[in-house]
Coordinates of C-alpha atoms in Angstrom, one line a residue:
X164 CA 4.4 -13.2 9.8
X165 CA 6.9 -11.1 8.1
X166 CA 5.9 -9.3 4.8
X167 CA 8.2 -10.8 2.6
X168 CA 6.5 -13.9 3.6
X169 CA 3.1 -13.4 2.5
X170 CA 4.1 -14.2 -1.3
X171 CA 0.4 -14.7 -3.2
X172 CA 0.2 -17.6 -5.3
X173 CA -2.4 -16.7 -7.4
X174 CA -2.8 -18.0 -10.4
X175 CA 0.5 -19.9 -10.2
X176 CA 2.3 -16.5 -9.5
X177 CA 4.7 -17.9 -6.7
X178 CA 8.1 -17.0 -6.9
X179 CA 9.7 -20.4 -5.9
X180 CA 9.8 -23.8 -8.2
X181 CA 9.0 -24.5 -11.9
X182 CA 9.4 -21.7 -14.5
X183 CA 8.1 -18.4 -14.8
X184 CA 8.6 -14.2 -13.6
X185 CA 11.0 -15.4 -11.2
X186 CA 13.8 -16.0 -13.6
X187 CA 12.4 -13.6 -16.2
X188 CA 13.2 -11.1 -13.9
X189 CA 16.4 -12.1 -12.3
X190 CA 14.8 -14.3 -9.2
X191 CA 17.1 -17.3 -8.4
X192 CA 14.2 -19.4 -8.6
X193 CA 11.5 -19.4 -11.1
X194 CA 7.7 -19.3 -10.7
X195 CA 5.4 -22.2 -11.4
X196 CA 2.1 -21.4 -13.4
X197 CA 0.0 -19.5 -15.4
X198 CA 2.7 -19.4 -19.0
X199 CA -0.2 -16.5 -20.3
X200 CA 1.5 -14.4 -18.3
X201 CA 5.2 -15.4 -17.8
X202 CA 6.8 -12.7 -19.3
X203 CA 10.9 -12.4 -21.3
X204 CA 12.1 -9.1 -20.4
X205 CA 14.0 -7.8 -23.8
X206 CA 17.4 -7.8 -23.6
X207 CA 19.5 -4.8 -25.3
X208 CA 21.9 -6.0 -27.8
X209 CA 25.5 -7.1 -27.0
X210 CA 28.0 -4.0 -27.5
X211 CA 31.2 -5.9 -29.5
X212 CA 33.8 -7.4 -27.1
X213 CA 31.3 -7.1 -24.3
X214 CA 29.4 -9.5 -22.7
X215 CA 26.1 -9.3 -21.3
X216 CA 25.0 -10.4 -18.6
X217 CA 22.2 -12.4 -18.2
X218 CA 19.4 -11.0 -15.8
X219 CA 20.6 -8.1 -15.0
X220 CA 17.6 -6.0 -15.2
X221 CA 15.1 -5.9 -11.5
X222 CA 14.0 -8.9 -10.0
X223 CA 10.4 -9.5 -8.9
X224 CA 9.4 -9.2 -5.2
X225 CA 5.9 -9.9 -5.4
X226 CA 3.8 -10.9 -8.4
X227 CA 0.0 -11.3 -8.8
X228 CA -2.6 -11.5 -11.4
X229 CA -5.6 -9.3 -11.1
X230 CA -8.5 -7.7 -12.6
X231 CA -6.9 -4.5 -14.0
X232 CA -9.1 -1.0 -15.1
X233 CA -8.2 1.8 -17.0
X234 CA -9.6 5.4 -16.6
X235 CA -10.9 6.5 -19.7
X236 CA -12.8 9.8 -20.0
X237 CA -13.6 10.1 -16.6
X238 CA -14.3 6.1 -15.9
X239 CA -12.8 3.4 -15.7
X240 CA -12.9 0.1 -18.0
X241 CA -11.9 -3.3 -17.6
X242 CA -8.7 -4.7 -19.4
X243 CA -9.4 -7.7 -18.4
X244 CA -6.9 -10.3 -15.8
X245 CA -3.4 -8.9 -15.8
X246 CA 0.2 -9.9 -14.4
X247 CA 0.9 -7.3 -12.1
X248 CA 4.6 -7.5 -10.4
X249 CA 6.4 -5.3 -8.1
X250 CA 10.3 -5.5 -9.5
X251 CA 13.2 -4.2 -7.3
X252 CA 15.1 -7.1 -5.2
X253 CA 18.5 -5.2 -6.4
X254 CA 20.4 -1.9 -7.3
X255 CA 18.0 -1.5 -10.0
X256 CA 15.1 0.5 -10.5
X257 CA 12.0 -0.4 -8.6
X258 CA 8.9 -0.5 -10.6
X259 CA 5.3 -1.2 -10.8
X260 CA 5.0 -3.7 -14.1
X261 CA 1.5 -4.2 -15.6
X262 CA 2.0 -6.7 -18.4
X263 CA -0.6 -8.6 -20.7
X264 CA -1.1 -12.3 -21.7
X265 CA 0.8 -11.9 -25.1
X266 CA 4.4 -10.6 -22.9
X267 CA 4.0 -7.1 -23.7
X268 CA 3.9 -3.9 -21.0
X269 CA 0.5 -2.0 -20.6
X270 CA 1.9 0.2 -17.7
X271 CA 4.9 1.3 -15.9
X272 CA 5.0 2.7 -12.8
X273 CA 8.9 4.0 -11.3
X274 CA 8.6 3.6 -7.5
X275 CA 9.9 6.2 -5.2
X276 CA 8.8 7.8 -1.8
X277 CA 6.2 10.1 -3.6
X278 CA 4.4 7.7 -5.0
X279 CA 0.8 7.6 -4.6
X280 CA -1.5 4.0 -4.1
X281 CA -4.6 4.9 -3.1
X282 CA -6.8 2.0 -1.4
X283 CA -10.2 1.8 -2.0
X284 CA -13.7 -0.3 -0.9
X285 CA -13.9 -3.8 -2.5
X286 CA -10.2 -4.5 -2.9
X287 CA -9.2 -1.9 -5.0
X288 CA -6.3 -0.1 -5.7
X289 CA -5.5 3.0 -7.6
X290 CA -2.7 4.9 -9.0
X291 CA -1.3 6.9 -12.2
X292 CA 1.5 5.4 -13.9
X293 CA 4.4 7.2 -15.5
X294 CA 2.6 8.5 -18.4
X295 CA -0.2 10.0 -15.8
X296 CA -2.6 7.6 -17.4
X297 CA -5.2 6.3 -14.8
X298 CA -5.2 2.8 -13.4
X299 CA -7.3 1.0 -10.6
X300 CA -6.3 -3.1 -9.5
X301 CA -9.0 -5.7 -8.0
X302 CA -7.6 -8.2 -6.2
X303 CA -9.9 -11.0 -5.2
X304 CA -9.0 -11.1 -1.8
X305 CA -8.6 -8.4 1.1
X306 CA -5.5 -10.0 2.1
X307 CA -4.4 -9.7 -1.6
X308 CA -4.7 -5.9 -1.8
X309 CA -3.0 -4.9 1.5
X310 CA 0.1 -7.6 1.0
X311 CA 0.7 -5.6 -2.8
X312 CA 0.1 -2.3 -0.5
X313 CA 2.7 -3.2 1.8
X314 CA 5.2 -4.5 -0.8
X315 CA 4.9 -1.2 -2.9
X316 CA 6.0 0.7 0.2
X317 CA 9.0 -1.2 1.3
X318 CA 10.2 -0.6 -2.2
X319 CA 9.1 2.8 -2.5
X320 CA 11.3 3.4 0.7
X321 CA 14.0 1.7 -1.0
X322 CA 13.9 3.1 -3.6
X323 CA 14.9 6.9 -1.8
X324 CA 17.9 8.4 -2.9
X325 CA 17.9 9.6 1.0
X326 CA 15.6 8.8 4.0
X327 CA 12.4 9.7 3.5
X328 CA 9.3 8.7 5.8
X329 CA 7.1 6.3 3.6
X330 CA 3.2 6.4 4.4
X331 CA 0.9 3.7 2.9
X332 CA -3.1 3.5 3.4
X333 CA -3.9 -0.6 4.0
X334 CA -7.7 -0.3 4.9
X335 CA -10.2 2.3 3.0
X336 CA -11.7 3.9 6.0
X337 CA -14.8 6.2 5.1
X338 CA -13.6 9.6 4.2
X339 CA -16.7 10.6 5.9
X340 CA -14.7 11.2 9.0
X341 CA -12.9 13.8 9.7
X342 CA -8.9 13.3 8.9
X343 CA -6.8 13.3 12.5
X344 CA -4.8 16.9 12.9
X345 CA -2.1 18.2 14.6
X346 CA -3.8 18.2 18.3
X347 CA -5.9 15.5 17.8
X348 CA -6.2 12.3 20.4
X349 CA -5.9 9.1 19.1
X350 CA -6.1 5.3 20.1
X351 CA -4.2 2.7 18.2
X352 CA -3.6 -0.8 17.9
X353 CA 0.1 -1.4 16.3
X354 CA 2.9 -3.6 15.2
X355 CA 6.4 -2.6 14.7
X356 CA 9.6 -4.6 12.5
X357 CA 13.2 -3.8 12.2
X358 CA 13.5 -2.3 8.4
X359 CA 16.0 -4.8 6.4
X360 CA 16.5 -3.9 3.2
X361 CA 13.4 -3.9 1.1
X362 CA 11.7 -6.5 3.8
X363 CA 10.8 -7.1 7.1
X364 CA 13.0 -7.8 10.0
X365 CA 12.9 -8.9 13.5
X366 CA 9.3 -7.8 15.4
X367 CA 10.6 -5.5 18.6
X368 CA 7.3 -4.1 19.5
X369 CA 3.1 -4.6 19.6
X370 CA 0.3 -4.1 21.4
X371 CA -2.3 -6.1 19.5
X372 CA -2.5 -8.5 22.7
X373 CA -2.9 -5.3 24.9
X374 CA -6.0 -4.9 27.3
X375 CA -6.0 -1.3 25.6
X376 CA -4.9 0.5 22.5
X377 CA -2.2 2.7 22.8
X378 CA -3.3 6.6 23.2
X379 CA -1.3 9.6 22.2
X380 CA -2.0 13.1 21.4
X381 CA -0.3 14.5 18.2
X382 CA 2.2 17.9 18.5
X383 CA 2.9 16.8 22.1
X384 CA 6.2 14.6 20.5
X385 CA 5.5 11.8 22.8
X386 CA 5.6 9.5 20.2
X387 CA 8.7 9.5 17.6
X388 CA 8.5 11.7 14.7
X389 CA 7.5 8.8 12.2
X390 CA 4.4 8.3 14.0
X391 CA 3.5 11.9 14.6
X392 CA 3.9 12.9 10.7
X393 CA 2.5 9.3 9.4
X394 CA -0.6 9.7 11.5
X395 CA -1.9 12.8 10.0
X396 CA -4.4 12.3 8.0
X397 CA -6.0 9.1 8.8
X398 CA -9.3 8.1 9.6
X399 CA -11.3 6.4 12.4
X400 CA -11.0 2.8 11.3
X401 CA -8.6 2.7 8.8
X402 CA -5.0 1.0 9.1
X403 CA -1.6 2.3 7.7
X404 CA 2.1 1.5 6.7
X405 CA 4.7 3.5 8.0
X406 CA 8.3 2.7 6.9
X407 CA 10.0 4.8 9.2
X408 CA 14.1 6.4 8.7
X409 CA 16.3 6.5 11.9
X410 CA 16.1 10.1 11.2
X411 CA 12.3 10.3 12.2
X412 CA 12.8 7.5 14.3
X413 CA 15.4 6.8 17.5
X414 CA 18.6 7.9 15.7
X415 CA 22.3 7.5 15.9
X416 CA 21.6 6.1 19.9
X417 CA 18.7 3.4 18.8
X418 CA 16.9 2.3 22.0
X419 CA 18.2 -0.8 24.0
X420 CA 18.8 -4.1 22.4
X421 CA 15.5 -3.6 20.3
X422 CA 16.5 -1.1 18.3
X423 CA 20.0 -0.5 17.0
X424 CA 21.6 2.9 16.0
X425 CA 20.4 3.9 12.6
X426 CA 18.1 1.7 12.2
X427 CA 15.1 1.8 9.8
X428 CA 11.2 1.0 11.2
X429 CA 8.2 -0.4 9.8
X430 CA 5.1 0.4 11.7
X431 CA 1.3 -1.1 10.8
X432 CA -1.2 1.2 12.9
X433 CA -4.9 1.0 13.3
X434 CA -6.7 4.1 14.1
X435 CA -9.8 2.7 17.0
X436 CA -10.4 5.8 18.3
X437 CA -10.2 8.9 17.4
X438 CA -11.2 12.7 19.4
X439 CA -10.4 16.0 17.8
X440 CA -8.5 18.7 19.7
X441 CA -11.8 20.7 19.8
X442 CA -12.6 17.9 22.3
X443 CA -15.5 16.1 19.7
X444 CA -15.3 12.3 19.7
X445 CA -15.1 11.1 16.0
X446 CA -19.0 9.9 15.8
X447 CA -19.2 6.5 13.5
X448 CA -19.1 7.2 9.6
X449 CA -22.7 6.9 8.1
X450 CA -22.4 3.3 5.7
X451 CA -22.7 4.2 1.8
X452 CA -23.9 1.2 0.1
X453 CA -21.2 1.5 -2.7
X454 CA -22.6 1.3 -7.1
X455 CA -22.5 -2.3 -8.1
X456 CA -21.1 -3.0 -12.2
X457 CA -21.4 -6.0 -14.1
X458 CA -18.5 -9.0 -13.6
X459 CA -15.6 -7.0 -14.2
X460 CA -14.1 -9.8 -17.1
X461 CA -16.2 -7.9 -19.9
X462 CA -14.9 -4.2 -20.8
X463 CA -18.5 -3.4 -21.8
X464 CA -19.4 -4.3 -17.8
X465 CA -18.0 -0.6 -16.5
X466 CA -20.4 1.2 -19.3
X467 CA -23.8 2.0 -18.2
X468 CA -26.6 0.4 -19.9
X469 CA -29.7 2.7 -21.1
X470 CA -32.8 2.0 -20.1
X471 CA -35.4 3.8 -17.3
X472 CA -34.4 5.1 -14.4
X473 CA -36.2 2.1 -12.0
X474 CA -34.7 -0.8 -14.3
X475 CA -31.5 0.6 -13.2
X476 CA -31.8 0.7 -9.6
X477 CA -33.6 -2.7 -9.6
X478 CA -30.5 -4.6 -11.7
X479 CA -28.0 -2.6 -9.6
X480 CA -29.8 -3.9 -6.3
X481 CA -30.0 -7.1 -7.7
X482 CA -26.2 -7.4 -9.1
X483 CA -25.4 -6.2 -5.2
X484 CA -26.8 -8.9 -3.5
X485 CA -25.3 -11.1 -6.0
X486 CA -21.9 -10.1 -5.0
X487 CA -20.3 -8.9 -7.5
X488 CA -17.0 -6.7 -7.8
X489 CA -17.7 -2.3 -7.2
X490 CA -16.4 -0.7 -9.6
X491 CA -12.9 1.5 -8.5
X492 CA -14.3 5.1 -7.1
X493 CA -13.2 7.6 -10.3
X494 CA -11.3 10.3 -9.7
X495 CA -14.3 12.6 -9.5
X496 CA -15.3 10.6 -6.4
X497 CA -11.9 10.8 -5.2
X498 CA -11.1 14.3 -5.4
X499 CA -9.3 14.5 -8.5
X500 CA -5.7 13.3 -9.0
X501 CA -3.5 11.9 -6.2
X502 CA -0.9 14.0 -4.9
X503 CA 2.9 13.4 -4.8
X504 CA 3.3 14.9 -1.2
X505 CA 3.3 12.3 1.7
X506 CA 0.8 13.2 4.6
X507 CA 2.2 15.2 6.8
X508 CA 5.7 15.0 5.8
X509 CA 7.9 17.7 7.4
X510 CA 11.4 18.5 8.8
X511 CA 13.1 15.8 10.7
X512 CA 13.6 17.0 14.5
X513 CA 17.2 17.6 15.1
X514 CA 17.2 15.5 18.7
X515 CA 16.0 12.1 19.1
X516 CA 14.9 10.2 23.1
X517 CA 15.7 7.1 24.2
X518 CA 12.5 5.0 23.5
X519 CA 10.4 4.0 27.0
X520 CA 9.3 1.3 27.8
X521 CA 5.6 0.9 29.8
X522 CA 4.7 -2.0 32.3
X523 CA 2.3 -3.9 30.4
X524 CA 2.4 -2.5 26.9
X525 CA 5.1 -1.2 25.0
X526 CA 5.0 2.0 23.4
X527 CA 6.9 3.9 20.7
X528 CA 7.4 6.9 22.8
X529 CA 10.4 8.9 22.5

């Protein structure tokens, strides 16, 4: 199913029927639901013998509500359920919009190929807006999480003022593992989409039905340039967006009928196996039960409570098996603040290959 397909309808967020973000923003349709957190984006005051016109400012994409934290001294606290749309379905800017019951903005985020989304365990995502201020979203549902993901990258890719290779983390895979290097072996599961502005196109490759992943070594450029840059960095078990340019991809020549000249690619990959060029097989990551907090509707649920060392441990064990939400790793855990640079990101190569087909399974080789 494409992307732009997988719209969540969360709490009444869907962008088709009834009234709501989707005509707030622009949308030719309106949203049905939740009116808490329909939002009226201001409109600037009419200049004298000109006429504004109406909705002109981004339209939404994709709009959720979700358990929003902030990160306050070092940890993050709950701000309770907030409308959380990704705006950019024109020649406007393409934002991040966080925005509270009562219609007003708690953060902004301006999209572009340097933006940083970090995934993390129990359905969180994080991120600094434009102020720098911290910010982490829980989405009830995996599914949730890795549909924003994948929305915040197509418009982070459209929103480059010139080709840029976009990489996006899906699936948290335990840092534990050693990131995959230049002259690393891989194995990978995959599914690739014609790029169509801001969305997904017409499927023209996977091996998901394959008897075997597909297995490439990186800095041999057997694989197009997309892959071997937006592979870097990954870990063993963890899944990734690429939105791929025609510069790091197959070019001015595109490859058969499949691909067409210039065209732009949208990759998902899932690392299965992976051996480092020392010739070491990844061994499995070692499972870290992760810190349970309190029911993430209550600010005061992300502050410890006092009390003895043992009455801790037993209410967090207890809270664990009760299932409630993890808190968002902190920045500490994380290793401080997310960089702009995408992994790997380098040069372009000046010469593109026709793409090869293999008997059985396709490939994206060069």
């Amino acid at each position: 199913m494409a992307f732009s397909q997988l719209m969540s309808e969360d709490d009444g967020f869907s962008l088709s029927g009834g009234s709501g973000l989707g005509s707030v923003f622009g949308g030719n349709d309106a949203a049905e639901g939740n009116e808490d957190f329909s939002y009226t984006r201001p409109t600037a005051t009419p200049k004298k013998q000109a006429a504004t016109p109406a909705n002109t400012g981004p339209g939404p994409v994709h709009v959720v509500s979700a358990n929003v934290y902030k990160l306050v001294d070092g940890s993050y606290q709950s701000q309770g359920k907030l409308g959380c749309a990704i705006l950019g379905n024109d020649d406007a800017a393409k934002q991040l919009y966080i925005y509270d019951a009562s219609k007003q903005r708690v953060a902004l985020v301006t999209l572009s190929p340097q933006s940083k989304f970090t995934t993390q365990a129990n359905n969180y995502l994080s991120f600094y807006d434009d102020n720098r201020q911290g910010w982490s979203i829980n989405f009830d549902q995996e599914d949730q999480a890795t549909t924003f993901a994948r929305h915040l990258a197509l418009m982070c890719f459209k929103a480059a003022s010139e080709p840029t290779l976009v990489v996006q983390d899906l699936f948290p895979a335990s840092n534990e593992s050693h990131p995959v290097m230049t002259g690393d072996s891989v194995a990978v599961r995959y599914e690739g989409w014609l790029y169509a502005d801001g969305a997904t196109g017409t499927q023209f490759d996977s091996n998901l039905k394959a008897d075997s992943p597909f297995k490439f070594k990186l800095g041999k450029n057997k694989v197009v340039q997309g892959w071997e840059q937006g592979v870097l960095g990954m870990h063993k078990n963890g899944k990734r967006l690429l939105v791929v340019p025609s510069t790091l991809g197959y070019g001015a020549t595109g490859s058969g009928d499949r691909i067409p000249p210039n065209a732009a690619l949208i990759f998902e990959i899932h690392l299965i196996k992976h051996k480092s060029k020392a010739g070491a097989a990844e061994p499995e990551p070692t499972a870290v039960e992760p810190i349970p907090a309190a029911t993430p509707a209550s600010p005061s649920s992300v502050t410890e409570t006092d009390g003895a060392p043992s009455q801790k441990a037993h209410l967090m064990e207890r809270m664990a098996k009760m299932g409630q939400a993890m808190l968002p790793a902190s920045p500490k855990q994380e290793g401080g603040a997310p960089e702009q640079q995408q992994p790997g990101q380098q040069q372009p190569m000046q010469q593109q290959q026709q793409f090869q087909q293999q008997p059985q399974q396709q490939q994206p080789q060069q």
